[in-house]
Coordinates of C-alpha atoms in Angstrom, one line a residue:
Chain P
X1 CA -41.2 58.3 -30.8
X2 CA -40.5 55.2 -32.2
X3 CA -37.2 56.3 -32.9
X4 CA -36.1 55.9 -28.8
X5 CA -36.2 51.7 -29.3
X6 CA -34.7 50.8 -32.4
X7 CA -36.1 47.4 -33.8
X8 CA -33.7 45.6 -32.6
X9 CA -34.3 46.4 -29.1
X10 CA -37.1 43.8 -29.7
X11 CA -35.1 40.5 -29.5
X12 CA -33.3 41.6 -26.8
X13 CA -35.1 39.8 -23.8
X14 CA -34.7 37.1 -25.9
X15 CA -30.6 37.6 -26.2
X16 CA -30.3 38.4 -22.5
X17 CA -32.3 34.9 -22.0
X18 CA -30.2 32.8 -24.2
X19 CA -26.9 34.3 -23.1
X20 CA -27.9 33.8 -19.8
X21 CA -29.0 30.7 -19.9
X22 CA -25.8 29.3 -21.8
X23 CA -23.5 31.1 -19.2
X24 CA -25.4 29.5 -16.6
X25 CA -25.2 26.3 -18.1
X26 CA -21.4 26.5 -18.5
X27 CA -20.8 28.0 -15.3
X28 CA -23.1 25.0 -13.7
X29 CA -20.8 22.1 -16.3
X30 CA -17.7 24.1 -15.2
X31 CA -18.3 23.9 -11.6
X32 CA -19.6 19.7 -11.8
X33 CA -17.1 18.7 -13.9
X34 CA -13.8 20.9 -12.1
X35 CA -14.8 21.4 -8.9
X36 CA -14.8 18.1 -7.3
X37 CA -12.0 15.4 -6.1
X38 CA -12.1 13.3 -9.5
X39 CA -11.1 16.4 -11.0
X40 CA -9.0 18.0 -8.5
X41 CA -7.0 14.7 -7.2
X42 CA -7.3 12.4 -9.9
X43 CA -4.0 11.7 -11.9
X44 CA -2.0 13.7 -8.9
X45 CA 1.4 12.6 -9.5
X46 CA 4.2 14.0 -7.7
X47 CA 8.1 13.9 -8.6
X48 CA 9.6 11.8 -6.0
X49 CA 13.0 12.6 -4.7
X50 CA 13.9 8.7 -6.2
X51 CA 12.3 7.4 -8.8
X52 CA 11.4 4.4 -7.0
X53 CA 9.1 1.9 -9.5
X54 CA 6.2 -0.2 -8.4
X55 CA 6.4 -1.7 -11.9
X56 CA 10.1 -3.1 -11.4
X57 CA 9.4 -4.0 -8.0
X58 CA 6.3 -5.1 -7.6
X59 CA 5.4 -7.2 -11.2
X60 CA 8.6 -7.6 -12.5
X61 CA 10.4 -8.7 -8.6
X62 CA 7.0 -9.8 -7.7
X63 CA 7.4 -8.4 -4.3
X64 CA 4.2 -8.8 -1.9
X65 CA 3.0 -5.0 -0.5
X66 CA 3.3 -6.3 2.8
X67 CA 7.6 -6.5 2.3
X68 CA 7.5 -2.9 2.4
X69 CA 4.2 -1.9 3.9
X70 CA 4.1 -3.8 6.5
X71 CA 2.1 -2.0 8.7
X72 CA -1.1 -2.3 6.7
X73 CA -2.7 -5.3 8.2
X74 CA -2.5 -4.1 11.5
X75 CA -2.9 -0.1 11.6
X76 CA -4.6 2.6 10.2
X77 CA -1.8 3.8 8.5
X78 CA 0.5 2.0 5.6
X79 CA 3.7 3.2 6.3
X80 CA 5.8 3.6 3.6
X81 CA 9.6 1.5 4.2
X82 CA 12.7 3.3 5.6
X83 CA 15.4 3.7 3.6
X84 CA 17.1 0.5 5.2
X85 CA 14.2 -2.4 4.0
X86 CA 15.6 -0.7 0.2
X87 CA 18.8 -1.8 1.3
X88 CA 18.4 -5.3 1.5
X89 CA 18.8 -5.8 -1.9
X90 CA 19.8 -2.7 -2.5
X91 CA 23.4 -3.3 -0.6
X92 CA 23.9 -5.6 -3.4
X93 CA 21.5 -4.8 -6.6
X94 CA 22.7 -1.3 -8.9
X95 CA 25.1 -0.7 -5.7
X96 CA 26.4 2.2 -7.2
X97 CA 23.5 3.2 -9.5
X98 CA 23.7 6.9 -9.0
X99 CA 19.9 7.0 -9.1
X100 CA 20.1 5.1 -5.8
X101 CA 22.7 7.9 -4.2
X102 CA 20.4 9.1 -1.8
X103 CA 18.8 5.9 -0.5
X104 CA 22.1 5.4 0.6
X105 CA 22.9 8.1 2.0
X106 CA 20.1 7.9 3.8
X107 CA 20.3 4.9 5.1
X108 CA 23.5 5.5 6.3
X109 CA 22.4 8.9 8.2
X110 CA 19.3 8.2 9.6
X111 CA 17.8 11.0 7.8
X112 CA 14.1 9.4 6.2
X113 CA 13.9 9.7 2.2
X114 CA 11.2 13.4 1.7
X115 CA 8.6 10.9 -0.2
X116 CA 5.7 13.3 -1.0
X117 CA 2.7 11.9 -0.1
X118 CA 0.7 11.3 -2.8
X119 CA -3.0 10.3 -1.0
X120 CA -4.4 11.8 2.2
X121 CA -7.8 12.3 3.5
X122 CA -8.9 15.5 5.2
X123 CA -7.9 15.3 9.1
X124 CA -11.7 15.0 10.0
X125 CA -12.0 12.0 8.2
X126 CA -11.4 8.9 10.4
X127 CA -9.6 6.0 7.6
X128 CA -8.4 2.8 8.7
X129 CA -6.2 0.6 6.4
X130 CA -6.3 -3.0 8.5
X131 CA -10.5 -3.0 8.5
X132 CA -10.2 -2.8 5.0
X133 CA -7.4 -5.0 3.9
X134 CA -8.6 -7.8 6.2
X135 CA -12.3 -8.0 4.9
X136 CA -11.2 -8.2 1.4
X137 CA -11.4 -5.2 0.6
X138 CA -7.9 -4.5 -2.1
X139 CA -5.4 -1.9 -2.4
X140 CA -6.5 -2.0 -6.4
X141 CA -10.2 -0.3 -5.3
X142 CA -8.9 2.9 -3.4
X143 CA -5.4 3.3 -5.1
X144 CA -5.5 2.1 -9.0
X145 CA -3.5 -0.9 -10.2
X146 CA 0.0 0.8 -8.1
X147 CA 1.5 -2.7 -9.4
X148 CA 2.0 -1.4 -13.2
X149 CA 2.6 2.6 -12.2
X150 CA 6.2 3.8 -12.5
X151 CA 5.3 6.5 -10.6
X152 CA 2.5 6.3 -7.7
X153 CA -0.4 8.5 -9.3
X154 CA -4.1 9.3 -7.3
X155 CA -6.3 7.2 -9.1
X156 CA -9.0 7.4 -7.4
X157 CA -11.0 10.9 -5.9
X158 CA -11.2 9.4 -2.3
X159 CA -14.1 11.8 -1.9
X160 CA -17.3 11.1 0.4
X161 CA -18.9 9.8 -2.0
X162 CA -16.4 7.3 -3.4
X163 CA -16.3 5.7 -0.1
X164 CA -20.0 5.7 0.3
X165 CA -20.4 3.7 -2.7
X166 CA -18.7 1.2 -1.6
X167 CA -20.1 1.0 1.6
X168 CA -23.3 0.5 0.3
X169 CA -22.6 -2.0 -1.6
X170 CA -19.5 -3.9 -0.4
X171 CA -20.4 -7.4 -2.0
X172 CA -19.6 -5.8 -5.9
X173 CA -15.7 -5.5 -4.1
X174 CA -15.4 -7.7 -1.8
X175 CA -12.6 -10.6 -2.4
X176 CA -11.1 -13.5 -0.7
X177 CA -8.3 -12.2 1.7
X178 CA -5.7 -14.2 -0.3
X179 CA -6.1 -12.0 -3.1
X180 CA -6.1 -8.9 -1.7
X181 CA -2.8 -8.2 -2.2
X182 CA -2.7 -9.4 -5.9
X183 CA -3.9 -6.3 -8.0
X184 CA -4.8 -8.4 -11.4
X185 CA -7.1 -10.4 -9.6
X186 CA -11.0 -10.7 -10.6
X187 CA -13.5 -12.8 -9.8
X188 CA -14.8 -15.2 -13.3
X189 CA -18.0 -13.0 -13.7
X190 CA -19.5 -10.0 -12.0
X191 CA -22.3 -12.9 -10.7
X192 CA -19.8 -14.9 -9.3
X193 CA -18.6 -11.8 -7.6
X194 CA -21.7 -10.7 -6.1
X195 CA -22.7 -14.3 -5.2
X196 CA -19.0 -15.2 -3.5
X197 CA -19.3 -11.2 -1.9
X198 CA -22.4 -11.7 -0.7
X199 CA -21.2 -15.1 1.0
X200 CA -18.1 -13.4 2.1
X201 CA -20.1 -10.5 3.6
X202 CA -22.5 -13.0 5.6
X203 CA -19.4 -15.1 7.1
X204 CA -17.9 -12.0 8.2
X205 CA -20.4 -10.6 9.3
X206 CA -19.8 -7.4 7.1
X207 CA -22.2 -4.7 7.9
X208 CA -23.1 -2.0 5.0
X209 CA -22.2 1.3 7.0
X210 CA -23.3 4.7 5.8
X211 CA -23.8 6.3 8.9
X212 CA -22.0 9.4 9.8
X213 CA -19.7 8.4 13.1
X214 CA -18.5 5.5 10.8
X215 CA -15.9 8.2 9.3
X216 CA -16.3 11.1 11.2
X217 CA -15.5 10.1 15.2
Chain X
X1 CA -25.1 38.2 -30.4
X2 CA -22.3 36.9 -33.4
X3 CA -19.5 38.5 -30.6
X4 CA -21.1 37.4 -27.7
X5 CA -21.0 33.7 -29.2
X6 CA -17.2 33.9 -30.5
X7 CA -16.5 35.2 -27.2
X8 CA -18.1 32.7 -25.0
X9 CA -16.7 29.7 -27.2
X10 CA -13.6 31.2 -26.8
X11 CA -13.6 31.1 -22.9
X12 CA -15.0 27.4 -22.9
X13 CA -12.0 26.4 -25.3
X14 CA -9.2 28.7 -23.2
X15 CA -11.2 27.1 -19.7
X16 CA -10.8 23.4 -21.1
X17 CA -7.4 23.9 -22.3
X18 CA -5.6 25.5 -19.0
X19 CA -7.5 23.1 -16.7
X20 CA -7.3 20.0 -19.0
X21 CA -9.9 17.2 -18.0
X22 CA -10.2 14.9 -15.1
X23 CA -7.5 12.3 -14.5
X24 CA -5.5 14.8 -16.2
X25 CA -1.3 14.0 -15.4
X26 CA -0.5 17.4 -12.3
X27 CA 2.3 17.6 -10.8
X28 CA 1.3 20.0 -8.2
X29 CA -0.8 18.9 -4.7
X30 CA -4.6 19.1 -5.4
X31 CA -6.2 22.5 -4.9
X32 CA -8.4 22.6 -1.8
X33 CA -11.5 24.4 -2.7
X34 CA -12.7 24.6 0.7
X35 CA -9.8 24.0 3.6
X36 CA -12.9 23.9 6.4
X37 CA -10.2 21.6 8.6
X38 CA -9.1 19.5 6.0
X39 CA -5.4 20.0 7.4
X40 CA -5.2 20.2 11.7
X41 CA -2.3 20.8 13.9
X42 CA -1.4 17.5 14.7
X43 CA 1.8 15.3 13.6
X44 CA 0.5 12.2 11.7
X45 CA 3.0 9.3 11.3
X46 CA 5.8 9.5 9.0
X47 CA 5.7 13.2 8.0
X48 CA 7.8 16.3 8.6
X49 CA 7.2 18.5 11.9
X50 CA 8.7 21.9 12.5
X51 CA 8.3 22.0 16.1
X52 CA 11.5 19.2 16.6
X53 CA 15.0 20.0 16.4
X54 CA 15.8 17.9 13.5
X55 CA 12.3 18.1 11.7
X56 CA 10.9 15.1 12.6
X57 CA 7.5 14.2 13.3
X58 CA 8.0 10.8 14.5
X59 CA 10.1 10.4 17.5
X60 CA 12.6 7.9 18.3
X61 CA 12.6 6.0 22.0
X62 CA 14.4 8.0 24.1
X63 CA 17.7 5.7 25.2
X64 CA 16.5 3.0 28.3
X65 CA 12.8 3.1 27.5
X66 CA 10.9 0.9 26.6
X67 CA 7.4 1.6 24.5
X68 CA 4.4 0.5 25.4
X69 CA 3.2 -2.8 24.7
X70 CA 6.6 -3.7 23.4
X71 CA 8.2 -6.4 24.2
X72 CA 11.6 -6.3 26.9
X73 CA 11.9 -9.2 28.8
X74 CA 15.0 -11.2 29.1
X75 CA 13.2 -14.2 27.6
X76 CA 13.9 -16.9 25.0
X77 CA 10.9 -15.7 23.2
X78 CA 11.9 -12.1 22.8
X79 CA 15.7 -12.7 22.5
X80 CA 15.9 -16.2 21.6
X81 CA 18.3 -16.9 23.6
X82 CA 18.9 -18.7 27.4
X83 CA 18.2 -15.7 30.0
X84 CA 21.0 -13.6 31.3
X85 CA 23.4 -15.6 29.0
X86 CA 24.4 -15.5 25.0
X87 CA 23.7 -19.0 24.1
X88 CA 21.2 -19.5 21.7
X89 CA 17.9 -21.7 22.5
X90 CA 18.1 -24.9 20.6
X91 CA 14.7 -25.3 20.3
X92 CA 12.0 -22.9 20.1
X93 CA 10.1 -21.9 22.7
X94 CA 6.3 -21.8 21.0
X95 CA 4.1 -24.4 20.2
X96 CA 3.9 -25.4 16.5
X97 CA 0.6 -26.1 15.5
X98 CA -0.7 -26.6 11.4
X99 CA -1.7 -22.8 11.7
X100 CA 1.3 -21.6 12.4
X101 CA 3.1 -23.5 9.7
X102 CA 0.2 -22.1 7.8
X103 CA 1.2 -18.0 8.6
X104 CA 4.7 -19.5 8.6
X105 CA 4.6 -20.1 4.9
X106 CA 2.3 -16.9 4.3
X107 CA 4.8 -14.7 5.9
X108 CA 8.1 -16.6 4.8
X109 CA 6.3 -15.8 1.0
X110 CA 6.2 -12.4 1.8
X111 CA 9.6 -11.4 3.2
X112 CA 11.7 -14.4 2.5
X113 CA 11.1 -15.7 -0.7
X114 CA 12.2 -13.0 -2.8
X115 CA 15.9 -14.0 -2.0
X116 CA 15.7 -17.4 -0.6
X117 CA 13.4 -18.4 -3.3
X118 CA 9.9 -20.3 -2.4
X119 CA 12.1 -23.8 -1.8
X120 CA 14.6 -22.1 0.5
X121 CA 17.6 -22.8 -1.6
X122 CA 19.0 -19.4 -2.6
X123 CA 17.3 -19.0 -6.3
X124 CA 14.7 -16.5 -5.5
X125 CA 14.0 -13.9 -8.1
X126 CA 16.3 -11.3 -7.0
X127 CA 19.4 -13.2 -7.6
X128 CA 18.6 -12.8 -11.9
X129 CA 19.8 -9.3 -11.0
X130 CA 22.4 -8.9 -8.8
X131 CA 22.2 -10.3 -5.4
X132 CA 25.1 -12.7 -5.6
X133 CA 25.5 -13.8 -1.8
X134 CA 22.5 -15.6 -0.2
X135 CA 22.5 -18.1 2.6
X136 CA 21.4 -21.3 1.1
X137 CA 18.8 -22.5 3.9
X138 CA 19.0 -26.1 3.2
X139 CA 23.2 -26.1 3.6
X140 CA 24.3 -28.3 6.8
X141 CA 25.3 -25.9 8.8
X142 CA 22.4 -23.4 9.0
X143 CA 20.4 -26.8 8.9
X144 CA 22.3 -27.1 12.3
X145 CA 22.0 -24.0 13.7
X146 CA 19.7 -23.4 16.7
X147 CA 16.1 -22.4 16.3
X148 CA 17.9 -19.6 18.5
X149 CA 19.9 -18.6 16.3
X150 CA 17.7 -18.4 13.0
X151 CA 16.0 -16.1 15.5
X152 CA 18.5 -13.8 15.7
X153 CA 19.8 -13.9 12.2
X154 CA 16.0 -13.0 11.0
X155 CA 15.8 -10.1 14.2
X156 CA 19.3 -8.8 13.7
X157 CA 20.5 -9.8 10.4
X158 CA 23.8 -11.5 9.5
X159 CA 26.5 -10.1 7.2
X160 CA 25.0 -8.9 4.3
X161 CA 21.4 -9.6 5.2
X162 CA 20.1 -7.1 7.3
X163 CA 17.5 -7.5 10.1
X164 CA 13.4 -7.5 10.1
X165 CA 13.0 -7.6 13.1
X166 CA 11.5 -4.0 13.1
X167 CA 9.1 -5.4 10.3
X168 CA 8.3 -9.0 11.5
X169 CA 6.2 -9.5 14.9
X170 CA 8.1 -12.2 17.5
X171 CA 5.7 -14.7 16.8
X172 CA 5.6 -14.2 13.1
X173 CA 9.6 -14.9 13.5
X174 CA 8.8 -18.1 15.2
X175 CA 6.2 -19.3 12.7
X176 CA 8.9 -18.6 9.8
X177 CA 11.7 -20.7 11.8
X178 CA 9.1 -23.3 12.2
X179 CA 8.5 -23.5 8.2
X180 CA 12.2 -23.1 7.5
X181 CA 12.4 -26.2 9.3
X182 CA 9.5 -28.3 7.5
X183 CA 11.5 -27.1 4.4
X184 CA 14.7 -28.5 5.5
X185 CA 13.1 -31.4 6.2
X186 CA 11.4 -32.2 3.1
X187 CA 14.8 -32.4 2.2
X188 CA 16.3 -34.1 4.2
X189 CA 13.4 -36.9 4.8
X190 CA 14.4 -40.7 3.5
X191 CA 12.4 -42.9 1.4
X192 CA 11.2 -44.9 4.3
X193 CA 9.6 -41.7 6.2
X194 CA 7.1 -41.5 3.7
X195 CA 4.1 -43.5 4.2
X196 CA 3.8 -46.8 2.5
X197 CA 0.6 -46.5 -0.2
X198 CA 2.6 -42.9 -1.2
X199 CA 5.9 -44.4 -2.1
X200 CA 5.1 -45.7 -5.1
X201 CA 4.4 -42.1 -6.5
X202 CA 8.0 -40.8 -5.6
X203 CA 9.6 -43.8 -7.1
X204 CA 7.9 -44.0 -10.5

């Protein structure tokens, strides 16, 4: 009878268990690593119809975000500028440049430039730009260092845990309102950020919002 | 077991090399793994929408209508002109205060200084990149323009300068004009107008 199960089958249960443990760990680790917005969204950088560079326009020219995104302080929605706004300058600067052909065409005909939207929260999330920028939350916290990007890329996951992390501790991020559009600004030290953040939260009566109805209404 | 381990290692390497690491560049839109109600059938601002013939989700106002809350009355505040005429009002129809000037300075810095420069002398940064013609706000002719005409220039533009009406609220336009007037005054003031105790610091 001893030939029915060869000797190596004695190790079979151990092998199966090790194998299952390996596959299980890999599957969990893979899902944890890949199935989150930190992987699926961060790094998204679509090819835009016009090679518009924030680095040139913001860092080199010193334009304020609000020159172009002029709705950001007033509305939930931060608008992308119309092509006529580009023509304010580009009717004299790079007037004949081929890279701007689409801008000129669009300004003349009134058909918008088909910019590809990079950041998008699901439609069941209520988001609002003006509440954030008027309460000292800078663009850099949610969009990264746009001023250094030649092409806009998705820098933060914009997941629910990302939003909540800040909503639970706004004092780590809040800054004076006139520094919101200066993406390079940083408090001198962490302790100063917290002290100043706490003071601003008190002054503006900022709440730590983590009830569901703040963002799902 | 050896084959299993080799196969397993190969699979892991394969997944990592195909999927890459977090934050890697991707030209394709993010995959929505459970697209529950992520995208609903509603119009979002500035998006394409197949419902309308020209494909624009945001509609232009129908001719002869005014959006709710939009200014329409023919008053100096809204037009910069005397009601019923095309004459510009000489002085701005709103009271000037220190807060308004501060607001005007902020808005001027955002919307005007790239071209006209922080001091209004047409030496903004864009002049280094080929903006050849820019109005100097200290020009005697521009100093003498009526406030209403400046309002009209900001709203509708003039010659090579395009209008900023859609970008700047009416109250902010008047605040900018107040600040431009302050800039102009700063170059026209005489020594006698400086408070006596500060004069010495200027003539040093």
